[in-house]
PDB file of C-alpha atoms in Angstrom:
ATOM      1  CA  MET X   1      22.406  -9.429  13.836  1.00 83.00           C
ATOM      2  CA  THR X   2      22.048  -8.794  10.108  1.00 94.00           C
ATOM      3  CA  THR X   3      18.604  -7.715   8.927  1.00 97.00           C
ATOM      4  CA  LYS X   4      17.431 -10.277   6.366  1.00 98.00           C
ATOM      5  CA  ILE X   5      14.224  -9.320   4.563  1.00 98.00           C
ATOM      6  CA  LEU X   6      11.611 -11.369   2.718  1.00 98.00           C
ATOM      7  CA  ILE X   7       9.128  -9.435   0.579  1.00 98.00           C
ATOM      8  CA  ILE X   8       6.022 -11.424  -0.352  1.00 98.00           C
ATOM      9  CA  GLY X   9       4.288  -9.839  -3.354  1.00 96.00           C
ATOM     10  CA  ALA X  10       7.430  -8.080  -4.542  1.00 95.00           C
ATOM     11  CA  CYS X  11       6.210  -7.635  -8.130  1.00 92.00           C
ATOM     12  CA  GLY X  12       3.101  -5.636  -7.182  1.00 88.00           C
ATOM     13  CA  GLN X  13       2.538  -1.877  -7.321  1.00 84.00           C
ATOM     14  CA  ILE X  14       4.177  -1.157  -3.949  1.00 92.00           C
ATOM     15  CA  GLY X  15       6.394  -4.236  -3.758  1.00 95.00           C
ATOM     16  CA  THR X  16       8.375  -3.287  -6.872  1.00 93.00           C
ATOM     17  CA  GLU X  17       9.593   0.045  -5.539  1.00 94.00           C
ATOM     18  CA  LEU X  18       9.887  -1.163  -1.959  1.00 97.00           C
ATOM     19  CA  THR X  19      12.181  -4.030  -3.018  1.00 97.00           C
ATOM     20  CA  THR X  20      14.451  -1.692  -4.988  1.00 96.00           C
ATOM     21  CA  LYS X  21      14.687   0.740  -2.070  1.00 98.00           C
ATOM     22  CA  LEU X  22      15.323  -1.958   0.545  1.00 98.00           C
ATOM     23  CA  ARG X  23      18.037  -3.547  -1.600  1.00 98.00           C
ATOM     24  CA  GLY X  24      19.693  -0.134  -1.785  1.00 97.00           C
ATOM     25  CA  ILE X  25      19.696   0.118   2.022  1.00 98.00           C
ATOM     26  CA  TYR X  26      20.394  -3.459   3.145  1.00 98.00           C
ATOM     27  CA  GLY X  27      22.200  -4.915   0.118  1.00 97.00           C
ATOM     28  CA  ASN X  28      20.959  -7.258  -2.629  1.00 96.00           C
ATOM     29  CA  GLU X  29      22.007 -10.383  -0.753  1.00 97.00           C
ATOM     30  CA  ASN X  30      19.896  -9.451   2.301  1.00 98.00           C
ATOM     31  CA  VAL X  31      16.605  -8.730   0.510  1.00 98.00           C
ATOM     32  CA  ILE X  32      14.754 -11.740  -0.893  1.00 98.00           C
ATOM     33  CA  ALA X  33      11.989 -10.836  -3.334  1.00 97.00           C
ATOM     34  CA  SER X  34       9.152 -13.297  -3.944  1.00 97.00           C
ATOM     35  CA  ASP X  35       5.878 -13.477  -5.860  1.00 96.00           C
ATOM     36  CA  ILE X  36       3.403 -15.983  -7.262  1.00 94.00           C
ATOM     37  CA  ARG X  37       5.087 -15.901 -10.678  1.00 91.00           C
ATOM     38  CA  LYS X  38       8.450 -15.000 -12.140  1.00 92.00           C
ATOM     39  CA  LEU X  39       8.270 -11.924 -14.351  1.00 87.00           C
ATOM     40  CA  ASN X  40      11.085 -10.640 -16.523  1.00 87.00           C
ATOM     41  CA  ASN X  41      11.749  -7.416 -14.592  1.00 88.00           C
ATOM     42  CA  ASP X  42      14.408  -5.665 -12.499  1.00 89.00           C
ATOM     43  CA  ILE X  43      13.126  -7.166  -9.243  1.00 91.00           C
ATOM     44  CA  VAL X  44      13.648 -10.690 -10.577  1.00 90.00           C
ATOM     45  CA  ASN X  45      16.834 -10.015 -12.533  1.00 92.00           C
ATOM     46  CA  ASN X  46      18.765  -7.798 -10.100  1.00 92.00           C
ATOM     47  CA  GLY X  47      18.750  -9.881  -6.925  1.00 96.00           C
ATOM     48  CA  ILE X  48      17.532 -13.039  -5.209  1.00 97.00           C
ATOM     49  CA  PHE X  49      14.021 -13.986  -6.311  1.00 96.00           C
ATOM     50  CA  GLU X  50      11.832 -16.933  -5.304  1.00 97.00           C
ATOM     51  CA  VAL X  51       8.465 -18.058  -6.653  1.00 97.00           C
ATOM     52  CA  ILE X  52       6.111 -18.408  -3.687  1.00 97.00           C
ATOM     53  CA  ASN X  53       2.400 -18.773  -3.031  1.00 97.00           C
ATOM     54  CA  ALA X  54       1.428 -16.470  -0.144  1.00 97.00           C
ATOM     55  CA  LEU X  55      -1.241 -19.031   0.838  1.00 97.00           C
ATOM     56  CA  ASP X  56       1.315 -21.825   1.337  1.00 98.00           C
ATOM     57  CA  TYR X  57       2.537 -21.783   4.962  1.00 98.00           C
ATOM     58  CA  ASN X  58       5.220 -24.424   4.339  1.00 98.00           C
ATOM     59  CA  GLN X  59       6.705 -22.532   1.401  1.00 98.00           C
ATOM     60  CA  ILE X  60       6.966 -19.338   3.454  1.00 98.00           C
ATOM     61  CA  GLU X  61       8.453 -21.192   6.426  1.00 98.00           C
ATOM     62  CA  HIS X  62      10.992 -22.916   4.161  1.00 98.00           C
ATOM     63  CA  LEU X  63      12.187 -19.600   2.684  1.00 98.00           C
ATOM     64  CA  ILE X  64      12.434 -18.021   6.146  1.00 98.00           C
ATOM     65  CA  GLU X  65      14.646 -20.888   7.339  1.00 98.00           C
ATOM     66  CA  GLN X  66      16.678 -21.090   4.116  1.00 98.00           C
ATOM     67  CA  TYR X  67      17.618 -17.395   4.144  1.00 98.00           C
ATOM     68  CA  GLN X  68      17.492 -16.830   7.956  1.00 98.00           C
ATOM     69  CA  ILE X  69      14.883 -14.103   7.493  1.00 98.00           C
ATOM     70  CA  THR X  70      14.336 -11.567  10.306  1.00 98.00           C
ATOM     71  CA  ASP X  71      11.760  -9.208   8.705  1.00 98.00           C
ATOM     72  CA  VAL X  72       8.805 -10.032   6.462  1.00 98.00           C
ATOM     73  CA  TYR X  73       6.974  -7.441   4.350  1.00 98.00           C
ATOM     74  CA  LEU X  74       3.662  -9.028   3.337  1.00 98.00           C
ATOM     75  CA  MET X  75       2.585  -7.042   0.270  1.00 97.00           C
ATOM     76  CA  ALA X  76       0.455  -9.706  -1.467  1.00 94.00           C
ATOM     77  CA  ALA X  77      -3.233  -8.713  -1.650  1.00 90.00           C
ATOM     78  CA  LEU X  78      -6.191  -8.396  -3.988  1.00 85.00           C
ATOM     79  CA  LEU X  79      -7.063  -4.692  -4.295  1.00 78.00           C
ATOM     80  CA  SER X  80     -10.466  -3.008  -3.951  1.00 76.00           C
ATOM     81  CA  ALA X  81     -11.997  -3.100  -7.439  1.00 80.00           C
ATOM     82  CA  THR X  82     -10.480  -6.508  -8.326  1.00 85.00           C
ATOM     83  CA  ALA X  83     -11.559  -8.024  -5.005  1.00 88.00           C
ATOM     84  CA  GLU X  84     -15.202  -7.100  -5.630  1.00 88.00           C
ATOM     85  CA  LYS X  85     -15.164  -9.412  -8.659  1.00 92.00           C
ATOM     86  CA  ASN X  86     -13.843 -12.370  -6.658  1.00 94.00           C
ATOM     87  CA  PRO X  87     -14.786 -11.919  -2.984  1.00 95.00           C
ATOM     88  CA  ALA X  88     -14.042 -15.456  -1.736  1.00 95.00           C
ATOM     89  CA  PHE X  89     -10.531 -15.530  -3.185  1.00 94.00           C
ATOM     90  CA  ALA X  90      -9.838 -11.969  -1.989  1.00 94.00           C
ATOM     91  CA  TRP X  91     -10.801 -12.914   1.572  1.00 96.00           C
ATOM     92  CA  ASP X  92      -8.708 -16.094   1.401  1.00 95.00           C
ATOM     93  CA  LEU X  93      -5.586 -14.361   0.068  1.00 95.00           C
ATOM     94  CA  ASN X  94      -5.802 -11.213   2.196  1.00 95.00           C
ATOM     95  CA  MET X  95      -6.522 -13.062   5.466  1.00 97.00           C
ATOM     96  CA  ASN X  96      -4.706 -16.383   5.342  1.00 97.00           C
ATOM     97  CA  SER X  97      -1.416 -14.972   4.077  1.00 98.00           C
ATOM     98  CA  LEU X  98      -1.473 -12.685   7.135  1.00 98.00           C
ATOM     99  CA  PHE X  99      -2.215 -15.582   9.510  1.00 98.00           C
ATOM    100  CA  HIS X 100       0.736 -17.532   8.107  1.00 98.00           C
ATOM    101  CA  VAL X 101       3.161 -14.700   8.777  1.00 98.00           C
ATOM    102  CA  LEU X 102       1.689 -13.845  12.210  1.00 98.00           C
ATOM    103  CA  ASN X 103       1.965 -17.497  13.246  1.00 98.00           C
ATOM    104  CA  LEU X 104       5.577 -17.691  12.072  1.00 98.00           C
ATOM    105  CA  ALA X 105       6.365 -14.636  14.217  1.00 98.00           C
ATOM    106  CA  LYS X 106       4.460 -16.152  17.147  1.00 98.00           C
ATOM    107  CA  ALA X 107       6.679 -19.248  16.755  1.00 98.00           C
ATOM    108  CA  LYS X 108       9.729 -16.904  16.936  1.00 98.00           C
ATOM    109  CA  LYS X 109      10.819 -17.761  13.384  1.00 98.00           C
ATOM    110  CA  ILE X 110      10.884 -14.068  12.437  1.00 98.00           C
ATOM    111  CA  LYS X 111      11.349 -10.854  14.415  1.00 98.00           C
ATOM    112  CA  LYS X 112       9.294  -8.222  12.610  1.00 98.00           C
ATOM    113  CA  ILE X 113       6.353  -7.967  10.219  1.00 98.00           C
ATOM    114  CA  PHE X 114       5.169  -5.163   7.999  1.00 98.00           C
ATOM    115  CA  TRP X 115       1.583  -5.579   6.827  1.00 98.00           C
ATOM    116  CA  PRO X 116      -0.184  -2.834   4.842  1.00 98.00           C
ATOM    117  CA  SER X 117      -3.697  -1.728   5.665  1.00 97.00           C
ATOM    118  CA  SER X 118      -5.693   0.849   3.698  1.00 95.00           C
ATOM    119  CA  ILE X 119      -8.186   3.712   3.869  1.00 94.00           C
ATOM    120  CA  ALA X 120     -10.618   1.015   2.654  1.00 92.00           C
ATOM    121  CA  VAL X 121     -11.108   0.062   6.342  1.00 96.00           C
ATOM    122  CA  PHE X 122     -13.334   3.118   6.651  1.00 96.00           C
ATOM    123  CA  GLY X 123     -16.914   3.201   5.386  1.00 94.00           C
ATOM    124  CA  PRO X 124     -19.837   5.502   4.625  1.00 93.00           C
ATOM    125  CA  THR X 125     -20.512   6.074   8.359  1.00 96.00           C
ATOM    126  CA  THR X 126     -16.929   7.231   9.032  1.00 97.00           C
ATOM    127  CA  PRO X 127     -16.390  11.013   9.331  1.00 97.00           C
ATOM    128  CA  ARG X 128     -15.174  11.905   5.827  1.00 96.00           C
ATOM    129  CA  GLU X 129     -13.104  15.025   6.485  1.00 96.00           C
ATOM    130  CA  ASN X 130      -9.954  14.682   8.553  1.00 97.00           C
ATOM    131  CA  THR X 131     -10.840  11.066   9.407  1.00 98.00           C
ATOM    132  CA  PRO X 132      -9.517  10.363  12.930  1.00 98.00           C
ATOM    133  CA  GLN X 133      -7.124   7.537  13.850  1.00 98.00           C
ATOM    134  CA  PHE X 134      -9.795   5.949  16.048  1.00 98.00           C
ATOM    135  CA  THR X 135     -13.292   6.228  14.603  1.00 98.00           C
ATOM    136  CA  ILE X 136     -16.310   4.346  13.263  1.00 97.00           C
ATOM    137  CA  MET X 137     -15.174   1.672  10.798  1.00 96.00           C
ATOM    138  CA  GLU X 138     -17.903  -0.046   8.785  1.00 96.00           C
ATOM    139  CA  PRO X 139     -16.266  -0.951   5.461  1.00 95.00           C
ATOM    140  CA  THR X 140     -18.552  -1.935   2.583  1.00 92.00           C
ATOM    141  CA  THR X 141     -15.996  -3.649   0.295  1.00 92.00           C
ATOM    142  CA  VAL X 142     -14.405  -7.103   0.567  1.00 93.00           C
ATOM    143  CA  TYR X 143     -10.987  -5.453   0.525  1.00 93.00           C
ATOM    144  CA  GLY X 144     -11.959  -3.099   3.352  1.00 94.00           C
ATOM    145  CA  ILE X 145     -13.511  -5.885   5.427  1.00 96.00           C
ATOM    146  CA  SER X 146     -10.368  -8.013   5.074  1.00 96.00           C
ATOM    147  CA  LYS X 147      -8.094  -5.093   5.974  1.00 97.00           C
ATOM    148  CA  GLN X 148     -10.164  -4.123   9.009  1.00 98.00           C
ATOM    149  CA  THR X 149     -10.162  -7.738  10.202  1.00 98.00           C
ATOM    150  CA  GLY X 150      -6.422  -7.929   9.585  1.00 98.00           C
ATOM    151  CA  GLU X 151      -5.857  -4.869  11.766  1.00 98.00           C
ATOM    152  CA  ARG X 152      -7.696  -6.542  14.633  1.00 98.00           C
ATOM    153  CA  TRP X 153      -5.613  -9.706  14.284  1.00 98.00           C
ATOM    154  CA  CYS X 154      -2.345  -7.726  14.169  1.00 98.00           C
ATOM    155  CA  GLU X 155      -3.219  -5.987  17.408  1.00 98.00           C
ATOM    156  CA  TYR X 156      -4.350  -9.272  18.979  1.00 98.00           C
ATOM    157  CA  TYR X 157      -1.104 -11.079  18.084  1.00 98.00           C
ATOM    158  CA  HIS X 158       0.910  -8.172  19.452  1.00 98.00           C
ATOM    159  CA  HIS X 159      -0.929  -8.087  22.795  1.00 98.00           C
ATOM    160  CA  GLN X 160      -1.311 -11.859  23.231  1.00 98.00           C
ATOM    161  CA  TYR X 161       1.985 -13.135  21.859  1.00 98.00           C
ATOM    162  CA  GLY X 162       4.285 -10.097  21.698  1.00 98.00           C
ATOM    163  CA  VAL X 163       4.476 -10.203  17.883  1.00 98.00           C
ATOM    164  CA  ASP X 164       6.229  -7.087  16.520  1.00 98.00           C
ATOM    165  CA  VAL X 165       3.859  -6.260  13.683  1.00 98.00           C
ATOM    166  CA  ARG X 166       3.671  -2.763  12.168  1.00 98.00           C
ATOM    167  CA  SER X 167       1.156  -1.346   9.752  1.00 98.00           C
ATOM    168  CA  ILE X 168       0.037   1.788   7.958  1.00 98.00           C
ATOM    169  CA  ARG X 169      -3.250   2.567   6.228  1.00 98.00           C
ATOM    170  CA  TYR X 170      -2.153   3.549   2.746  1.00 96.00           C
ATOM    171  CA  PRO X 171      -4.162   6.198   0.915  1.00 95.00           C
ATOM    172  CA  GLY X 172      -4.331   6.037  -2.911  1.00 90.00           C
ATOM    173  CA  LEU X 173      -0.773   5.609  -4.213  1.00 92.00           C
ATOM    174  CA  ILE X 174       0.588   7.258  -7.332  1.00 94.00           C
ATOM    175  CA  SER X 175       3.660   6.014  -9.177  1.00 94.00           C
ATOM    176  CA  TRP X 176       5.108   6.132 -12.678  1.00 93.00           C
ATOM    177  CA  THR X 177       7.018   2.826 -12.477  1.00 88.00           C
ATOM    178  CA  THR X 178       4.086   0.381 -12.395  1.00 77.00           C
ATOM    179  CA  GLU X 179       0.837   0.173 -14.334  1.00 77.00           C
ATOM    180  CA  PRO X 180      -2.474   0.821 -12.500  1.00 75.00           C
ATOM    181  CA  GLY X 181      -3.324  -2.313 -10.493  1.00 70.00           C
ATOM    182  CA  GLY X 182      -7.099  -2.531 -10.061  1.00 71.00           C
ATOM    183  CA  GLY X 183      -7.634  -0.068  -7.253  1.00 79.00           C
ATOM    184  CA  THR X 184     -10.315   2.627  -7.049  1.00 84.00           C
ATOM    185  CA  THR X 185      -7.708   5.379  -6.669  1.00 89.00           C
ATOM    186  CA  ASP X 186      -5.774   4.140  -9.724  1.00 89.00           C
ATOM    187  CA  TYR X 187      -7.455   6.710 -11.966  1.00 94.00           C
ATOM    188  CA  ALA X 188      -4.857   9.106 -10.554  1.00 95.00           C
ATOM    189  CA  VAL X 189      -2.087   6.986 -12.107  1.00 94.00           C
ATOM    190  CA  ASP X 190      -3.871   6.255 -15.379  1.00 95.00           C
ATOM    191  CA  ILE X 191      -4.687   9.929 -15.971  1.00 96.00           C
ATOM    192  CA  TYR X 192      -0.976  10.755 -16.432  1.00 96.00           C
ATOM    193  CA  HIS X 193      -0.470   7.889 -18.890  1.00 95.00           C
ATOM    194  CA  LYS X 194      -3.496   8.922 -20.964  1.00 95.00           C
ATOM    195  CA  ALA X 195      -2.587  12.630 -20.826  1.00 97.00           C
ATOM    196  CA  LEU X 196       0.737  11.861 -22.513  1.00 97.00           C
ATOM    197  CA  GLU X 197      -0.516   9.131 -24.876  1.00 96.00           C
ATOM    198  CA  LYS X 198      -3.847  10.596 -26.024  1.00 97.00           C
ATOM    199  CA  GLY X 199      -4.202  14.077 -24.564  1.00 98.00           C
ATOM    200  CA  GLU X 200      -7.555  13.036 -23.069  1.00 97.00           C
ATOM    201  CA  PHE X 201      -8.906  10.890 -20.235  1.00 97.00           C
ATOM    202  CA  GLU X 202     -12.278   9.384 -19.346  1.00 97.00           C
ATOM    203  CA  CYS X 203     -12.537   9.217 -15.555  1.00 97.00           C
ATOM    204  CA  PHE X 204     -14.570   6.506 -13.788  1.00 95.00           C
ATOM    205  CA  LEU X 205     -15.164   8.853 -10.816  1.00 97.00           C
ATOM    206  CA  SER X 206     -17.081  12.143 -10.784  1.00 97.00           C
ATOM    207  CA  LYS X 207     -15.111  15.408 -11.080  1.00 96.00           C
ATOM    208  CA  ASP X 208     -15.477  16.421  -7.416  1.00 97.00           C
ATOM    209  CA  THR X 209     -14.672  13.040  -5.788  1.00 97.00           C
ATOM    210  CA  LYS X 210     -12.003  14.007  -3.266  1.00 96.00           C
ATOM    211  CA  LEU X 211      -9.783  11.173  -2.020  1.00 96.00           C
ATOM    212  CA  PRO X 212      -6.609  10.920   0.079  1.00 95.00           C
ATOM    213  CA  MET X 213      -3.582  10.259  -2.132  1.00 96.00           C
ATOM    214  CA  MET X 214       0.167   9.966  -1.803  1.00 96.00           C
ATOM    215  CA  TYR X 215       3.118   9.909  -4.161  1.00 97.00           C
ATOM    216  CA  MET X 216       4.784   6.487  -4.032  1.00 96.00           C
ATOM    217  CA  ASP X 217       8.175   7.791  -2.835  1.00 97.00           C
ATOM    218  CA  ASP X 218       6.487   9.100   0.322  1.00 98.00           C
ATOM    219  CA  ALA X 219       4.673   5.787   0.895  1.00 98.00           C
ATOM    220  CA  ILE X 220       7.866   3.740   0.507  1.00 98.00           C
ATOM    221  CA  ARG X 221       9.712   6.053   2.874  1.00 98.00           C
ATOM    222  CA  ALA X 222       6.912   5.757   5.459  1.00 98.00           C
ATOM    223  CA  THR X 223       7.020   1.958   5.188  1.00 98.00           C
ATOM    224  CA  ILE X 224      10.761   1.817   5.812  1.00 98.00           C
ATOM    225  CA  GLU X 225      10.656   4.465   8.558  1.00 98.00           C
ATOM    226  CA  ILE X 226       7.997   2.640  10.579  1.00 98.00           C
ATOM    227  CA  MET X 227      10.007  -0.598  10.305  1.00 98.00           C
ATOM    228  CA  GLN X 228      13.218   1.152  11.377  1.00 98.00           C
ATOM    229  CA  ALA X 229      11.563   2.884  14.358  1.00 98.00           C
ATOM    230  CA  LYS X 230      12.294   1.578  17.859  1.00 98.00           C
ATOM    231  CA  PRO X 231       9.566  -0.840  19.064  1.00 98.00           C
ATOM    232  CA  ASP X 232       8.454   1.453  21.912  1.00 97.00           C
ATOM    233  CA  ALA X 233       7.820   4.296  19.424  1.00 98.00           C
ATOM    234  CA  ILE X 234       5.089   2.201  17.784  1.00 98.00           C
ATOM    235  CA  LYS X 235       2.127   2.896  20.050  1.00 98.00           C
ATOM    236  CA  ILE X 236      -0.575   1.641  17.654  1.00 98.00           C
ATOM    237  CA  ARG X 237      -0.454  -2.029  16.663  1.00 98.00           C
ATOM    238  CA  SER X 238      -3.588  -2.143  14.520  1.00 98.00           C
ATOM    239  CA  SER X 239      -2.565   0.334  11.801  1.00 98.00           C
ATOM    240  CA  TYR X 240      -1.551   3.989  11.534  1.00 98.00           C
ATOM    241  CA  ASN X 241      -3.445   6.594   9.521  1.00 98.00           C
ATOM    242  CA  LEU X 242      -1.110   8.006   6.862  1.00 98.00           C
ATOM    243  CA  ALA X 243      -1.782  11.144   4.822  1.00 96.00           C
ATOM    244  CA  GLY X 244      -0.141  13.029   2.005  1.00 95.00           C
ATOM    245  CA  ILE X 245      -2.433  15.074  -0.246  1.00 96.00           C
ATOM    246  CA  SER X 246      -6.167  14.998  -0.972  1.00 96.00           C
ATOM    247  CA  PHE X 247      -7.531  16.073  -4.366  1.00 96.00           C
ATOM    248  CA  THR X 248     -10.339  15.563  -6.892  1.00 97.00           C
ATOM    249  CA  PRO X 249     -10.062  14.399 -10.543  1.00 97.00           C
ATOM    250  CA  ASP X 250     -10.836  17.995 -11.543  1.00 97.00           C
ATOM    251  CA  GLU X 251      -7.909  19.328  -9.494  1.00 98.00           C
ATOM    252  CA  ILE X 252      -5.424  16.818 -10.889  1.00 97.00           C
ATOM    253  CA  ALA X 253      -6.644  17.537 -14.446  1.00 98.00           C
ATOM    254  CA  ASN X 254      -6.054  21.261 -13.912  1.00 98.00           C
ATOM    255  CA  GLU X 255      -2.551  20.544 -12.633  1.00 98.00           C
ATOM    256  CA  ILE X 256      -1.812  18.457 -15.754  1.00 98.00           C
ATOM    257  CA  LYS X 257      -3.111  21.287 -17.984  1.00 98.00           C
ATOM    258  CA  LYS X 258      -0.307  23.506 -16.654  1.00 98.00           C
ATOM    259  CA  HIS X 259       2.082  21.117 -18.452  1.00 98.00           C
ATOM    260  CA  ILE X 260      -0.191  19.898 -21.295  1.00 97.00           C
ATOM    261  CA  PRO X 261      -2.528  22.825 -22.087  1.00 98.00           C
ATOM    262  CA  ASP X 262      -4.682  20.880 -24.596  1.00 98.00           C
ATOM    263  CA  PHE X 263      -5.436  18.029 -22.183  1.00 98.00           C
ATOM    264  CA  THR X 264      -9.168  17.249 -21.751  1.00 98.00           C
ATOM    265  CA  ILE X 265     -11.024  15.124 -19.207  1.00 98.00           C
ATOM    266  CA  SER X 266     -14.534  13.618 -19.333  1.00 98.00           C
ATOM    267  CA  TYR X 267     -16.457  11.790 -16.623  1.00 98.00           C
ATOM    268  CA  LYS X 268     -18.289   8.462 -16.732  1.00 97.00           C
ATOM    269  CA  PRO X 269     -18.669   7.174 -13.151  1.00 96.00           C
ATOM    270  CA  ASP X 270     -18.996   3.378 -12.808  1.00 94.00           C
ATOM    271  CA  PHE X 271     -19.217   0.905  -9.878  1.00 91.00           C
ATOM    272  CA  ARG X 272     -16.011   2.351  -8.418  1.00 92.00           C
ATOM    273  CA  GLN X 273     -17.830   5.621  -7.657  1.00 95.00           C
ATOM    274  CA  LYS X 274     -19.772   3.843  -4.911  1.00 91.00           C
ATOM    275  CA  ILE X 275     -16.515   2.521  -3.428  1.00 89.00           C
ATOM    276  CA  ALA X 276     -14.930   5.997  -3.517  1.00 92.00           C
ATOM    277  CA  ASP X 277     -18.002   7.573  -1.895  1.00 91.00           C
ATOM    278  CA  SER X 278     -17.603   5.235   1.073  1.00 88.00           C
ATOM    279  CA  TRP X 279     -14.007   6.353   1.718  1.00 90.00           C
ATOM    280  CA  PRO X 280     -12.591   9.426   3.501  1.00 95.00           C
ATOM    281  CA  ALA X 281     -11.848  12.670   1.671  1.00 96.00           C
ATOM    282  CA  SER X 282      -8.937  13.556   3.971  1.00 96.00           C
ATOM    283  CA  ILE X 283      -7.041  11.839   6.779  1.00 97.00           C
ATOM    284  CA  ASP X 284      -5.779  12.903  10.205  1.00 98.00           C
ATOM    285  CA  ASP X 285      -2.387  11.214  10.592  1.00 98.00           C
ATOM    286  CA  SER X 286      -1.177  13.146  13.651  1.00 98.00           C
ATOM    287  CA  SER X 287      -0.461   9.877  15.548  1.00 98.00           C
ATOM    288  CA  ALA X 288       2.083   8.755  12.930  1.00 98.00           C
ATOM    289  CA  ARG X 289       3.660  12.212  12.904  1.00 98.00           C
ATOM    290  CA  LYS X 290       3.919  12.271  16.696  1.00 98.00           C
ATOM    291  CA  ASP X 291       4.944   8.639  17.387  1.00 98.00           C
ATOM    292  CA  TRP X 292       7.568   7.930  14.726  1.00 98.00           C
ATOM    293  CA  GLY X 293       8.156  11.273  13.030  1.00 98.00           C
ATOM    294  CA  TRP X 294       6.248  10.791   9.787  1.00 98.00           C
ATOM    295  CA  ASN X 295       6.178  13.715   7.345  1.00 97.00           C
ATOM    296  CA  HIS X 296       5.095  13.765   3.687  1.00 97.00           C
ATOM    297  CA  GLN X 297       7.215  15.621   1.111  1.00 98.00           C
ATOM    298  CA  PHE X 298       5.233  15.616  -2.157  1.00 98.00           C
ATOM    299  CA  GLU X 299       2.357  17.985  -2.960  1.00 97.00           C
ATOM    300  CA  ILE X 300       0.110  17.789  -6.056  1.00 97.00           C
ATOM    301  CA  ASP X 301       2.303  20.156  -8.122  1.00 97.00           C
ATOM    302  CA  SER X 302       5.651  18.473  -7.363  1.00 97.00           C
ATOM    303  CA  MET X 303       4.087  15.027  -7.872  1.00 97.00           C
ATOM    304  CA  THR X 304       2.584  15.989 -11.258  1.00 98.00           C
ATOM    305  CA  GLN X 305       5.897  17.349 -12.459  1.00 97.00           C
ATOM    306  CA  VAL X 306       7.807  14.181 -11.470  1.00 97.00           C
ATOM    307  CA  MET X 307       5.104  11.878 -12.927  1.00 97.00           C
ATOM    308  CA  LEU X 308       5.036  13.582 -16.324  1.00 97.00           C
ATOM    309  CA  GLU X 309       8.835  13.931 -16.558  1.00 97.00           C
ATOM    310  CA  ASN X 310       9.419  10.236 -15.845  1.00 97.00           C
ATOM    311  CA  LEU X 311       6.574   8.906 -17.994  1.00 96.00           C
ATOM    312  CA  LYS X 312       7.888  10.950 -20.959  1.00 95.00           C
ATOM    313  CA  LYS X 313      11.206   9.111 -20.668  1.00 91.00           C
TER     314      LYS X 313
END
């Protein structure tokens, strides 16, 4: 049976690159991109695109039937810093879009679901260094609360109804193709833009705030690898810890200075500092490495080189 993919939230930070990659693997005609609005970009112009509201069950069901969809990647969500400004809508979008897709799988309308979780599920009481797969989770943000709840529902639907849902807890993601999207870790994207444009950057986190990060290519590869893994390899149906590199704003600034010697950074922590302080500094992802062979490829030096080279173009 042909794999037919629907990506909900295809124009977002992860969705953009995921759509391009999946189209390369499965063919343009087998990957349907969708989002709440139609932008003039490659995702819309280079393949099948549908306008869809992730909160509309009937719309999603209609697309699944129309295109005979087997796999859904639900990438629509309100991120950490943005969600804090609109908690009720964030909860509604992050939770009910997931229920719609889980219920469609329960009804056997689709075979497989990918749903992203996040390091935001952890909180200030979680062990910060080498955060274990199974540990105390007391998130203090709306985004984190919705992701933690989502993990519980994913596991429940798998055990109760046999739904094949797969998930990873993304760390902060760094990419040159999309603008920063309202996340607490997005300083690590913006810093490259500002380094090239202005030669200086004002950081909204303190210089020694260490957070788990990952270059987008690694995150996209992990997403596709977990979906391509055999069902019995996926031992965890809540969400897998995923790690790449952990660094501080000071460390990334020093790496940039190797390429742009005159670059300067200043620090003015705002409300996002409190969010960052509640998250892990590093992640233990040994379960993902053991179960389905995950391995990151990018380190801070290789990532910085690729970011600056591509942003210059």
